[in-house]
CSV table of C-alpha atoms and ligand atoms in Angstrom, one decimal:
chain,number,residue,atom,x,y,z
A,1,MET,CA,72.1,-59.1,-23.8
A,2,PRO,CA,74.0,-59.2,-20.5
A,3,LEU,CA,74.3,-55.6,-19.0
A,4,ASP,CA,77.8,-54.1,-18.6
A,5,ILE,CA,77.6,-53.4,-14.9
A,6,ASP,CA,81.0,-51.8,-14.3
A,7,LYS,CA,80.0,-49.2,-17.2
A,8,ILE,CA,76.8,-48.5,-15.9
A,9,ARG,CA,78.2,-48.0,-12.5
A,10,GLU,CA,80.1,-45.2,-14.0
A,11,ASP,CA,77.0,-43.3,-14.7
A,12,PHE,CA,76.1,-43.2,-11.1
A,13,PRO,CA,78.7,-40.9,-9.1
A,14,ILE,CA,76.9,-41.8,-5.9
A,15,LEU,CA,78.0,-45.4,-6.1
A,16,ASN,CA,81.5,-44.4,-5.4
A,17,ARG,CA,80.7,-43.1,-2.1
A,18,THR,CA,81.6,-44.8,1.2
A,19,VAL,CA,79.2,-45.1,4.4
A,20,GLU,CA,80.9,-45.9,7.6
A,21,GLY,CA,84.1,-46.5,5.9
A,22,ASN,CA,82.7,-49.1,3.7
A,23,ARG,CA,81.9,-48.6,-0.1
A,24,LEU,CA,78.1,-48.2,-0.3
A,25,ILE,CA,75.9,-51.1,-1.3
A,26,TYR,CA,72.6,-49.3,-2.3
A,27,LEU,CA,69.9,-51.9,-2.0
A,28,ASP,CA,67.1,-49.6,-1.2
A,29,ASN,CA,65.7,-49.0,-5.1
A,30,ALA,CA,62.2,-49.7,-4.3
A,31,ALA,CA,62.2,-46.9,-2.2
A,32,THR,CA,63.9,-44.6,-4.8
A,33,SER,CA,66.7,-45.4,-7.5
A,34,GLN,CA,69.8,-43.6,-7.9
A,35,THR,CA,69.9,-40.9,-10.7
A,36,PRO,CA,72.4,-41.2,-13.6
A,37,ARG,CA,74.6,-38.3,-14.8
A,38,CYS,CA,72.5,-38.0,-17.8
A,39,VAL,CA,69.4,-36.9,-16.0
A,40,VAL,CA,71.2,-34.8,-13.5
A,41,ASP,CA,72.9,-33.0,-16.8
A,42,SER,CA,69.5,-32.8,-18.1
A,43,ILE,CA,68.2,-31.0,-14.9
A,44,CYS,CA,71.4,-28.6,-15.0
A,45,GLN,CA,70.8,-27.8,-18.6
A,46,MET,CA,67.3,-26.8,-18.0
A,47,TYR,CA,68.4,-24.6,-15.1
A,48,TYR,CA,71.5,-23.1,-16.8
A,49,GLU,CA,69.9,-22.6,-20.2
A,50,HIS,CA,66.3,-22.9,-20.7
A,51,LYS,CA,64.5,-22.0,-17.4
A,52,ALA,CA,61.2,-20.1,-18.0
A,53,ASN,CA,57.7,-21.0,-17.1
A,54,VAL,CA,56.1,-23.3,-19.6
A,55,HIS,CA,52.8,-23.0,-21.6
A,56,ARG,CA,52.7,-19.4,-21.0
A,57,GLY,CA,55.4,-17.3,-22.6
A,58,VAL,CA,55.7,-16.2,-26.0
A,59,HIS,CA,59.3,-15.7,-25.6
A,60,THR,CA,62.2,-18.0,-26.5
A,61,LEU,CA,63.2,-19.5,-23.2
A,62,SER,CA,59.5,-20.2,-22.5
A,63,GLN,CA,58.9,-21.9,-25.8
A,64,GLU,CA,62.1,-24.2,-25.5
A,65,ALA,CA,61.2,-25.2,-21.8
A,66,THR,CA,57.6,-26.1,-23.1
A,67,ASP,CA,58.9,-28.1,-26.2
A,68,ARG,CA,61.2,-30.1,-23.5
A,69,VAL,CA,58.3,-30.6,-21.4
A,70,GLU,CA,56.1,-32.0,-24.3
A,71,GLU,CA,59.0,-33.8,-25.7
A,72,ALA,CA,59.3,-35.6,-22.4
A,73,ARG,CA,55.2,-36.3,-22.5
A,74,THR,CA,55.6,-38.0,-26.0
A,75,LYS,CA,58.6,-40.2,-24.7
A,76,VAL,CA,56.4,-41.3,-21.6
A,77,LYS,CA,53.6,-41.9,-24.1
A,78,GLU,CA,55.9,-44.2,-26.1
A,79,PHE,CA,57.4,-45.9,-23.1
A,80,ILE,CA,54.1,-47.1,-21.9
A,81,ASN,CA,52.6,-47.3,-25.3
A,82,ALA,CA,49.6,-45.0,-24.5
A,83,GLY,CA,47.2,-43.9,-27.5
A,84,SER,CA,48.1,-40.2,-27.1
A,85,THR,CA,49.9,-37.6,-25.2
A,86,GLU,CA,46.6,-36.2,-24.0
A,87,GLU,CA,46.3,-39.3,-21.9
A,88,ILE,CA,49.5,-38.5,-19.9
A,89,ILE,CA,49.1,-36.3,-17.1
A,90,PHE,CA,52.3,-35.0,-15.2
A,91,THR,CA,51.9,-35.4,-11.3
A,92,ARG,CA,54.0,-35.2,-8.4
A,93,GLY,CA,54.3,-39.0,-8.2
A,94,THR,CA,52.3,-42.2,-7.9
A,95,THR,CA,50.5,-40.9,-4.8
A,96,GLU,CA,49.4,-37.7,-6.4
A,97,GLY,CA,48.1,-39.7,-9.3
A,98,ILE,CA,46.0,-42.0,-7.1
A,99,ASN,CA,44.8,-39.1,-5.3
A,100,LEU,CA,43.8,-37.3,-8.4
A,101,VAL,CA,41.7,-40.4,-9.6
A,102,ALA,CA,40.4,-40.6,-6.0
A,103,SER,CA,39.3,-37.1,-5.8
A,104,SER,CA,38.0,-36.6,-9.4
A,105,PHE,CA,36.6,-40.2,-9.9
A,106,GLY,CA,35.2,-40.1,-6.1
A,107,ASP,CA,32.9,-37.1,-7.0
A,108,SER,CA,30.6,-39.9,-8.6
A,109,LEU,CA,30.6,-42.3,-5.9
A,110,CYS,CA,27.7,-42.5,-3.3
A,111,ASN,CA,26.9,-44.4,-0.2
A,112,GLY,CA,27.5,-48.0,-0.4
A,113,ASP,CA,29.6,-48.0,-3.7
A,114,GLU,CA,32.6,-50.5,-3.4
A,115,ILE,CA,36.1,-50.4,-4.4
A,116,ILE,CA,38.4,-53.5,-4.6
A,117,VAL,CA,41.7,-53.0,-3.6
A,118,THR,CA,44.4,-55.8,-2.6
A,119,VAL,CA,45.8,-56.8,0.8
A,120,MET,CA,49.3,-55.9,-0.4
A,121,GLU,CA,48.5,-52.2,-1.4
A,122,HIS,CA,50.9,-49.4,-0.3
A,123,HIS,CA,49.2,-46.8,1.8
A,124,SER,CA,49.1,-44.5,-1.2
A,125,ASN,CA,46.5,-46.8,-2.9
A,126,ILE,CA,44.5,-47.4,0.4
A,127,VAL,CA,44.3,-44.0,2.2
A,128,PRO,CA,43.2,-42.0,-0.7
A,129,TRP,CA,40.2,-44.4,-1.3
A,130,GLN,CA,39.3,-44.1,2.7
A,131,LEU,CA,39.4,-40.2,2.5
A,132,LEU,CA,36.4,-40.4,0.2
A,133,GLN,CA,34.7,-41.4,3.4
A,134,ARG,CA,34.4,-37.9,4.1
A,135,ASN,CA,31.7,-37.5,1.5
A,136,CYS,CA,30.0,-40.9,1.4
A,137,ARG,CA,30.3,-44.3,2.8
A,138,VAL,CA,32.7,-46.1,0.3
A,139,VAL,CA,33.4,-49.9,1.2
A,140,LEU,CA,36.9,-51.1,0.5
A,141,ARG,CA,36.8,-55.0,-0.7
A,142,VAL,CA,40.2,-56.5,-0.2
A,143,VAL,CA,41.5,-59.4,-2.4
A,144,PRO,CA,43.3,-62.0,-0.1
A,145,MET,CA,46.8,-63.6,-1.0
A,146,ASN,CA,48.2,-67.2,-0.9
A,147,ALA,CA,51.1,-68.1,1.5
A,148,ASP,CA,53.4,-67.6,-1.3
A,149,GLY,CA,52.3,-63.8,-1.8
A,150,SER,CA,50.4,-64.4,-4.9
A,151,LEU,CA,46.8,-62.9,-5.2
A,152,MET,CA,43.7,-65.6,-4.8
A,153,LEU,CA,42.2,-64.8,-8.2
A,154,ASP,CA,39.0,-66.9,-7.4
A,155,ALA,CA,38.5,-64.8,-4.3
A,156,TYR,CA,39.1,-61.6,-6.4
A,157,GLU,CA,36.3,-62.5,-8.8
A,158,ASP,CA,33.7,-63.3,-5.9
A,159,LEU,CA,34.2,-59.8,-4.6
A,160,PHE,CA,32.5,-58.0,-7.5
A,161,THR,CA,28.9,-57.0,-6.8
A,162,ASP,CA,26.4,-54.5,-8.3
A,163,ASN,CA,28.1,-51.9,-6.0
A,164,THR,CA,31.7,-52.2,-7.3
A,165,ARG,CA,32.8,-49.1,-9.0
A,166,LEU,CA,36.6,-49.4,-9.3
A,167,VAL,CA,39.3,-51.7,-8.9
A,168,ALA,CA,42.8,-50.4,-7.6
A,169,LEU,CA,45.6,-52.7,-7.6
A,170,ALA,CA,49.5,-52.7,-7.5
A,171,HIS,CA,51.4,-54.1,-10.5
A,172,VAL,CA,54.0,-55.0,-8.5
A,173,SER,CA,54.1,-55.5,-4.7
A,174,ASN,CA,56.8,-53.1,-3.0
A,175,VAL,CA,57.3,-55.6,-0.1
A,176,LEU,CA,56.7,-59.1,-1.5
A,177,GLY,CA,58.0,-58.5,-5.2
A,178,THR,CA,54.9,-60.3,-6.4
A,179,VAL,CA,54.0,-59.5,-10.0
A,180,ASN,CA,50.4,-59.4,-10.1
A,181,PRO,CA,48.5,-60.9,-13.1
A,182,VAL,CA,46.8,-57.3,-13.9
A,183,LYS,CA,46.0,-58.1,-17.4
A,184,GLU,CA,44.0,-60.9,-16.4
A,185,MET,CA,42.6,-59.0,-13.4
A,186,ILE,CA,41.7,-56.1,-15.6
A,187,ALA,CA,39.9,-58.4,-18.0
A,188,ILE,CA,37.9,-59.8,-15.1
A,189,ALA,CA,37.0,-56.4,-13.9
A,190,HIS,CA,36.0,-55.1,-17.4
A,191,ARG,CA,33.7,-58.4,-17.6
A,192,HIS,CA,32.0,-57.0,-14.7
A,193,GLY,CA,31.8,-53.5,-16.4
A,194,VAL,CA,34.3,-52.0,-13.6
A,195,PRO,CA,37.3,-49.8,-14.5
A,196,VAL,CA,40.7,-50.5,-13.1
A,197,LEU,CA,43.5,-48.3,-11.7
A,198,VAL,CA,46.9,-49.8,-11.6
A,199,ASP,CA,49.7,-48.5,-9.2
A,200,GLY,CA,52.8,-49.1,-11.4
A,201,ALA,CA,55.4,-47.7,-8.9
A,202,GLN,CA,57.4,-50.8,-8.6
A,203,ALA,CA,56.9,-52.2,-12.3
A,204,VAL,CA,57.9,-49.3,-14.9
A,205,ALA,CA,61.8,-49.5,-14.2
A,206,HIS,CA,61.7,-53.5,-14.2
A,207,ARG,CA,59.3,-54.7,-16.9
A,208,ARG,CA,57.8,-53.6,-20.2
A,209,VAL,CA,54.5,-51.9,-19.4
A,210,ASP,CA,52.0,-51.5,-22.3
A,211,VAL,CA,48.9,-49.7,-21.0
A,212,VAL,CA,47.1,-50.7,-24.0
A,213,ASP,CA,47.9,-54.2,-24.1
A,214,LEU,CA,47.1,-54.4,-20.3
A,215,ASP,CA,43.8,-52.4,-21.1
A,216,ALA,CA,44.4,-50.5,-17.8
A,217,ASP,CA,42.0,-47.7,-17.5
A,218,PHE,CA,44.4,-45.8,-15.1
A,219,TYR,CA,48.1,-46.3,-14.5
A,220,ALA,CA,50.2,-44.2,-12.0
A,221,PHE,CA,54.0,-44.2,-11.5
A,222,SER,CA,56.8,-42.2,-10.3
A,223,ALA,CA,59.9,-41.0,-11.9
A,224,HIS,CA,62.2,-41.1,-8.9
A,225,LYS,CA,62.0,-45.0,-8.9
A,226,MET,CA,63.1,-45.2,-12.4
A,227,TYR,CA,66.3,-43.4,-12.4
A,228,GLY,CA,64.5,-40.1,-13.1
A,229,PRO,CA,64.0,-36.9,-11.0
A,230,VAL,CA,62.4,-36.7,-7.7
A,231,GLY,CA,59.1,-34.8,-7.5
A,232,VAL,CA,57.5,-36.0,-10.9
A,233,GLY,CA,55.2,-38.7,-11.9
A,234,ILE,CA,52.8,-39.9,-14.3
A,235,LEU,CA,49.1,-40.6,-14.3
A,236,TYR,CA,48.0,-42.4,-17.7
A,237,GLY,CA,44.3,-42.5,-18.1
A,238,LYS,CA,42.1,-43.5,-21.1
A,239,ARG,CA,40.9,-40.4,-22.7
A,240,ARG,CA,37.3,-41.1,-22.2
A,241,PHE,CA,37.7,-41.2,-18.5
A,242,LEU,CA,39.8,-38.2,-18.3
A,243,GLU,CA,37.4,-36.2,-20.5
A,244,ALA,CA,34.5,-37.2,-18.2
A,245,LEU,CA,36.2,-36.7,-14.9
A,246,PRO,CA,36.2,-33.2,-13.3
A,247,PRO,CA,39.3,-31.2,-12.8
A,248,TYR,CA,41.3,-32.1,-9.6
A,249,GLN,CA,42.8,-28.8,-8.7
A,250,GLY,CA,42.0,-25.6,-9.9
A,251,GLY,CA,44.4,-22.6,-10.8
A,252,GLY,CA,46.3,-21.2,-13.6
A,253,GLU,CA,46.9,-23.5,-16.8
A,254,MET,CA,44.1,-25.7,-16.3
A,255,ILE,CA,41.5,-23.2,-17.4
A,256,GLY,CA,39.7,-22.5,-20.8
A,257,HIS,CA,38.2,-19.0,-19.6
A,258,VAL,CA,37.6,-17.7,-16.4
A,259,SER,CA,34.9,-15.4,-15.0
A,260,PHE,CA,33.4,-14.8,-11.7
A,261,GLU,CA,30.1,-16.4,-12.8
A,262,LYS,CA,31.7,-19.3,-14.7
A,263,THR,CA,34.9,-21.2,-15.6
A,264,THR,CA,35.5,-23.3,-18.5
A,265,PHE,CA,38.3,-26.0,-18.4
A,266,ALA,CA,41.4,-26.5,-20.6
A,267,ASP,CA,41.5,-29.6,-22.9
A,268,LEU,CA,43.4,-32.6,-21.9
A,269,PRO,CA,46.0,-33.1,-20.5
A,270,PHE,CA,46.2,-29.5,-19.2
A,271,LYS,CA,42.8,-29.8,-17.4
A,272,PHE,CA,44.7,-31.8,-14.9
A,273,GLU,CA,47.9,-29.8,-14.4
A,274,ALA,CA,47.0,-26.8,-12.5
A,275,GLY,CA,49.6,-24.3,-11.5
A,276,THR,CA,53.4,-24.2,-12.3
A,277,PRO,CA,54.4,-27.8,-12.5
A,278,ASP,CA,58.1,-29.1,-11.8
A,279,TYR,CA,58.9,-28.6,-15.3
A,280,VAL,CA,62.4,-29.0,-14.7
A,281,GLY,CA,62.0,-32.5,-13.6
A,282,MET,CA,59.4,-33.2,-16.3
A,283,ALA,CA,61.8,-32.3,-19.0
A,284,ALA,CA,64.5,-34.7,-17.3
A,285,MET,CA,62.1,-37.8,-17.9
A,286,THR,CA,63.4,-37.7,-21.3
A,287,ALA,CA,66.8,-38.6,-20.0
A,288,ALA,CA,65.5,-41.1,-17.7
A,289,ILE,CA,63.4,-42.9,-20.4
A,290,ASP,CA,66.4,-42.7,-22.8
A,291,TYR,CA,68.6,-44.1,-20.2
A,292,ILE,CA,66.4,-47.0,-19.5
A,293,THR,CA,65.9,-47.8,-23.1
A,294,SER,CA,69.5,-47.7,-23.9
A,295,LEU,CA,70.1,-50.6,-21.3
A,296,GLY,CA,66.9,-52.5,-22.4
A,297,LEU,CA,64.1,-53.2,-20.1
A,298,ASP,CA,64.5,-56.8,-20.9
A,299,ASN,CA,68.0,-56.7,-20.1
A,300,ILE,CA,67.7,-55.0,-16.9
A,301,ALA,CA,64.8,-57.5,-15.8
A,302,ALA,CA,66.9,-60.4,-16.7
A,303,HIS,CA,70.0,-59.0,-14.7
A,304,GLU,CA,67.7,-58.2,-11.6
A,305,GLN,CA,66.4,-61.9,-11.7
A,306,GLU,CA,70.1,-63.2,-11.5
A,307,LEU,CA,70.7,-60.8,-8.4
A,308,LEU,CA,67.2,-62.1,-6.9
A,309,ALA,CA,68.2,-65.8,-7.5
A,310,ALA,CA,71.7,-65.2,-5.9
A,311,ALA,CA,70.3,-63.2,-3.3
A,312,THR,CA,67.6,-65.6,-2.1
A,313,ALA,CA,70.0,-68.5,-2.4
A,314,GLY,CA,72.5,-67.0,-0.2
A,315,LEU,CA,70.2,-65.6,2.4
A,316,MET,CA,68.4,-69.1,2.8
A,317,GLU,CA,71.6,-70.4,4.0
A,318,ILE,CA,71.5,-68.2,6.9
A,319,PRO,CA,70.0,-69.8,10.1
A,320,GLY,CA,66.5,-68.5,11.2
A,321,MET,CA,66.1,-66.7,7.8
A,322,LYS,CA,62.5,-66.2,6.7
A,323,ILE,CA,61.6,-64.6,3.2
A,324,PHE,CA,58.3,-63.0,2.8
A,325,GLY,CA,57.0,-63.6,-0.8
A,326,ASN,CA,58.2,-66.1,-3.3
A,327,ALA,CA,55.4,-66.1,-5.7
A,328,PRO,CA,56.6,-67.4,-9.2
A,329,GLY,CA,58.3,-64.7,-11.4
A,330,LYS,CA,58.4,-62.3,-8.5
A,331,GLU,CA,60.5,-59.1,-8.9
A,332,GLY,CA,64.0,-58.1,-7.4
A,333,VAL,CA,62.6,-57.4,-4.0
A,334,ILE,CA,63.4,-59.5,-1.0
A,335,SER,CA,61.6,-58.9,2.5
A,336,PHE,CA,63.0,-60.9,5.2
A,337,LEU,CA,63.5,-61.4,8.9
A,338,VAL,CA,66.1,-63.5,10.9
A,339,ASP,CA,64.6,-65.2,13.8
A,340,GLY,CA,64.8,-63.2,16.9
A,341,ILE,CA,66.5,-60.1,15.5
A,342,HIS,CA,64.3,-57.0,15.1
A,343,HIS,CA,64.2,-55.7,11.6
A,344,TYR,CA,65.4,-52.2,12.7
A,345,ASP,CA,68.4,-53.7,14.4
A,346,MET,CA,69.4,-55.6,11.3
A,347,GLY,CA,68.9,-52.5,9.2
A,348,MET,CA,71.2,-50.6,11.6
A,349,LEU,CA,73.9,-53.1,11.5
A,350,LEU,CA,73.7,-53.4,7.8
A,351,ASP,CA,74.1,-49.7,7.5
A,352,LYS,CA,77.4,-49.7,9.7
A,353,MET,CA,78.8,-52.4,7.1
A,354,GLY,CA,77.7,-49.8,4.3
A,355,VAL,CA,74.7,-51.8,3.1
A,356,ALA,CA,71.6,-49.5,2.7
A,357,VAL,CA,68.2,-51.5,3.0
A,358,ARG,CA,64.9,-50.5,4.1
A,359,THR,CA,63.4,-51.6,7.3
A,360,GLY,CA,59.9,-51.2,8.8
A,361,HIS,CA,56.3,-51.6,7.3
A,362,HIS,CA,57.2,-50.2,3.9
A,363,CYS,CA,54.0,-48.2,4.0
A,364,ALA,CA,52.0,-51.5,3.6
A,365,GLN,CA,50.7,-52.2,7.5
A,366,PRO,CA,47.6,-54.0,6.3
A,367,LEU,CA,50.2,-56.5,4.7
A,368,MET,CA,52.1,-56.8,7.8
A,369,THR,CA,49.1,-57.4,9.8
A,370,THR,CA,48.1,-60.2,7.5
A,371,LEU,CA,51.7,-61.5,7.9
A,372,GLY,CA,51.4,-61.2,11.6
A,373,ILE,CA,54.6,-58.9,11.7
A,374,GLU,CA,55.5,-55.4,12.5
A,375,GLY,CA,57.8,-55.0,9.7
A,376,THR,CA,60.8,-56.6,7.7
A,377,VAL,CA,64.0,-55.8,6.2
A,378,ARG,CA,64.0,-55.2,2.5
A,379,ALA,CA,66.7,-55.3,-0.1
A,380,SER,CA,65.5,-54.2,-3.9
A,381,PHE,CA,67.6,-54.3,-6.7
A,382,ALA,CA,68.4,-52.0,-9.9
A,383,ALA,CA,70.4,-52.2,-13.0
A,384,TYR,CA,73.6,-50.8,-11.4
A,385,ASN,CA,73.8,-53.6,-8.6
A,386,SER,CA,76.5,-56.3,-9.0
A,387,ILE,CA,76.6,-59.9,-8.1
A,388,ASP,CA,79.6,-58.9,-6.0
A,389,GLU,CA,77.4,-56.5,-4.3
A,390,VAL,CA,74.7,-59.1,-3.4
A,391,ASN,CA,77.6,-61.6,-2.1
A,392,ARG,CA,78.7,-58.7,0.1
A,393,PHE,CA,75.2,-58.0,1.2
A,394,VAL,CA,74.3,-61.7,2.0
A,395,ALA,CA,78.0,-62.0,4.1
A,396,ALA,CA,76.7,-58.9,6.0
A,397,VAL,CA,73.4,-60.1,6.8
A,398,ALA,CA,75.2,-63.5,8.0
A,399,ARG,CA,77.7,-61.4,10.2
A,400,ALA,CA,74.8,-59.4,11.6
A,401,ALA,CA,72.9,-62.5,12.4
A,402,ALA,CA,75.8,-64.2,13.9
A,403,MET,CA,76.5,-61.2,16.2
A,404,PHE,CA,73.1,-61.7,17.7
A,405,ARG,CA,73.5,-65.3,18.2
A,406,LYS,CA,76.7,-64.9,20.3
B,1,PMP,N1,52.9,-47.5,-4.6
B,1,PMP,C1,54.0,-48.4,-4.6
B,1,PMP,C2,53.8,-49.9,-4.6
B,1,PMP,C3,55.2,-48.0,-3.9
B,1,PMP,O1,56.1,-48.8,-3.8
B,1,PMP,C4,55.3,-46.5,-3.6
B,1,PMP,C5,56.6,-46.0,-3.2
B,1,PMP,N2,56.9,-46.6,-2.1
B,1,PMP,C6,54.1,-45.8,-3.8
B,1,PMP,C7,53.0,-46.3,-4.4
B,1,PMP,C8,54.3,-44.2,-3.7
B,1,PMP,O2,55.1,-43.7,-4.5
B,1,PMP,P1,55.6,-42.1,-4.4
B,1,PMP,O3,56.0,-42.0,-3.1
B,1,PMP,O4,56.5,-41.8,-5.3
B,1,PMP,O5,54.2,-41.3,-4.7
């Protein structure tokens, strides 16, 4: 069903503001999406009516806050079709989810163990594995890609050795928009007896994710990229892995019993949720997921594909245009450069025309090195972007390019 974009836009007050005298065209959704009124209302309601620390108090407010957080956990579980709420760990975001696995899973690694990543990973799915080098020599093996930005699956299979301990890969590239065949790649890893962590930061707001169907062992994502609050994320993990892993951080809430001699740990999921979490943001996940569900992920995906097609066709008309990443079925992310124009200059000029895009390496420097560039301009779409905005964005890029050609 086509989305009613005008109606959706009413849910996002920020879209009415102007930048440099022009109506804002927000195309930096891969970095963070804007937040609908219902999510902000949920945050306000928690502060105004239910604010109390969770999982601790017997008093009414604490129980209300706890109920809201646990309701959100159930919502997340259903959203990604996890088997149980014990497999849903609240984190600060994708980055913390990956660091959690790197830290806890990394405990069991030893010299010469190998982790397979892909050439298009975000730094948050590279650096945590490199930090393991502090304890032992862990080797990163990198899946290469084809010219269109799709991964080389044959090369992927060849990377497995007796020392491979984990595969860590992005579901969707934040630079190229490539949707990696994670289900197939997980099946291959499992044939080699290797578990897989999926970085779902760019996937969950744009396509249906079913962690059971994918058979993912870990799946990490961030609320702020899915119309949700900032500062909250999710790590899904299969129960048997989470049960076997040691805690990530120590503190309140994650314990069973503490003495100076010995401490036992809480059951899942609390074993991995030390300290006072962002329970306001956690509770607001319910509103964010309800919002996405009310629009329908399939409708969002179809709309974003329309925007992608229109933007790609429009940009390609501009002389000197190069788009990075055109794998079949790619998501609504376009990275581009115009011959002779630095990405930063293009970004600045677009901002002057009210268009918010990302410029730079997008936290994927190894990918930039592979592409032989320093950075790109990136436009990325969300449910509230309109075809009119895409047309105005393309016109703005054409105008900026023309200014440089003068
Ligand atoms: N992975 C990918 C693919 C991303 O795009 C991002 C955010 N740009 C992250 C990880 C990190 O997400 P966060 O900063 O929310 O932890």
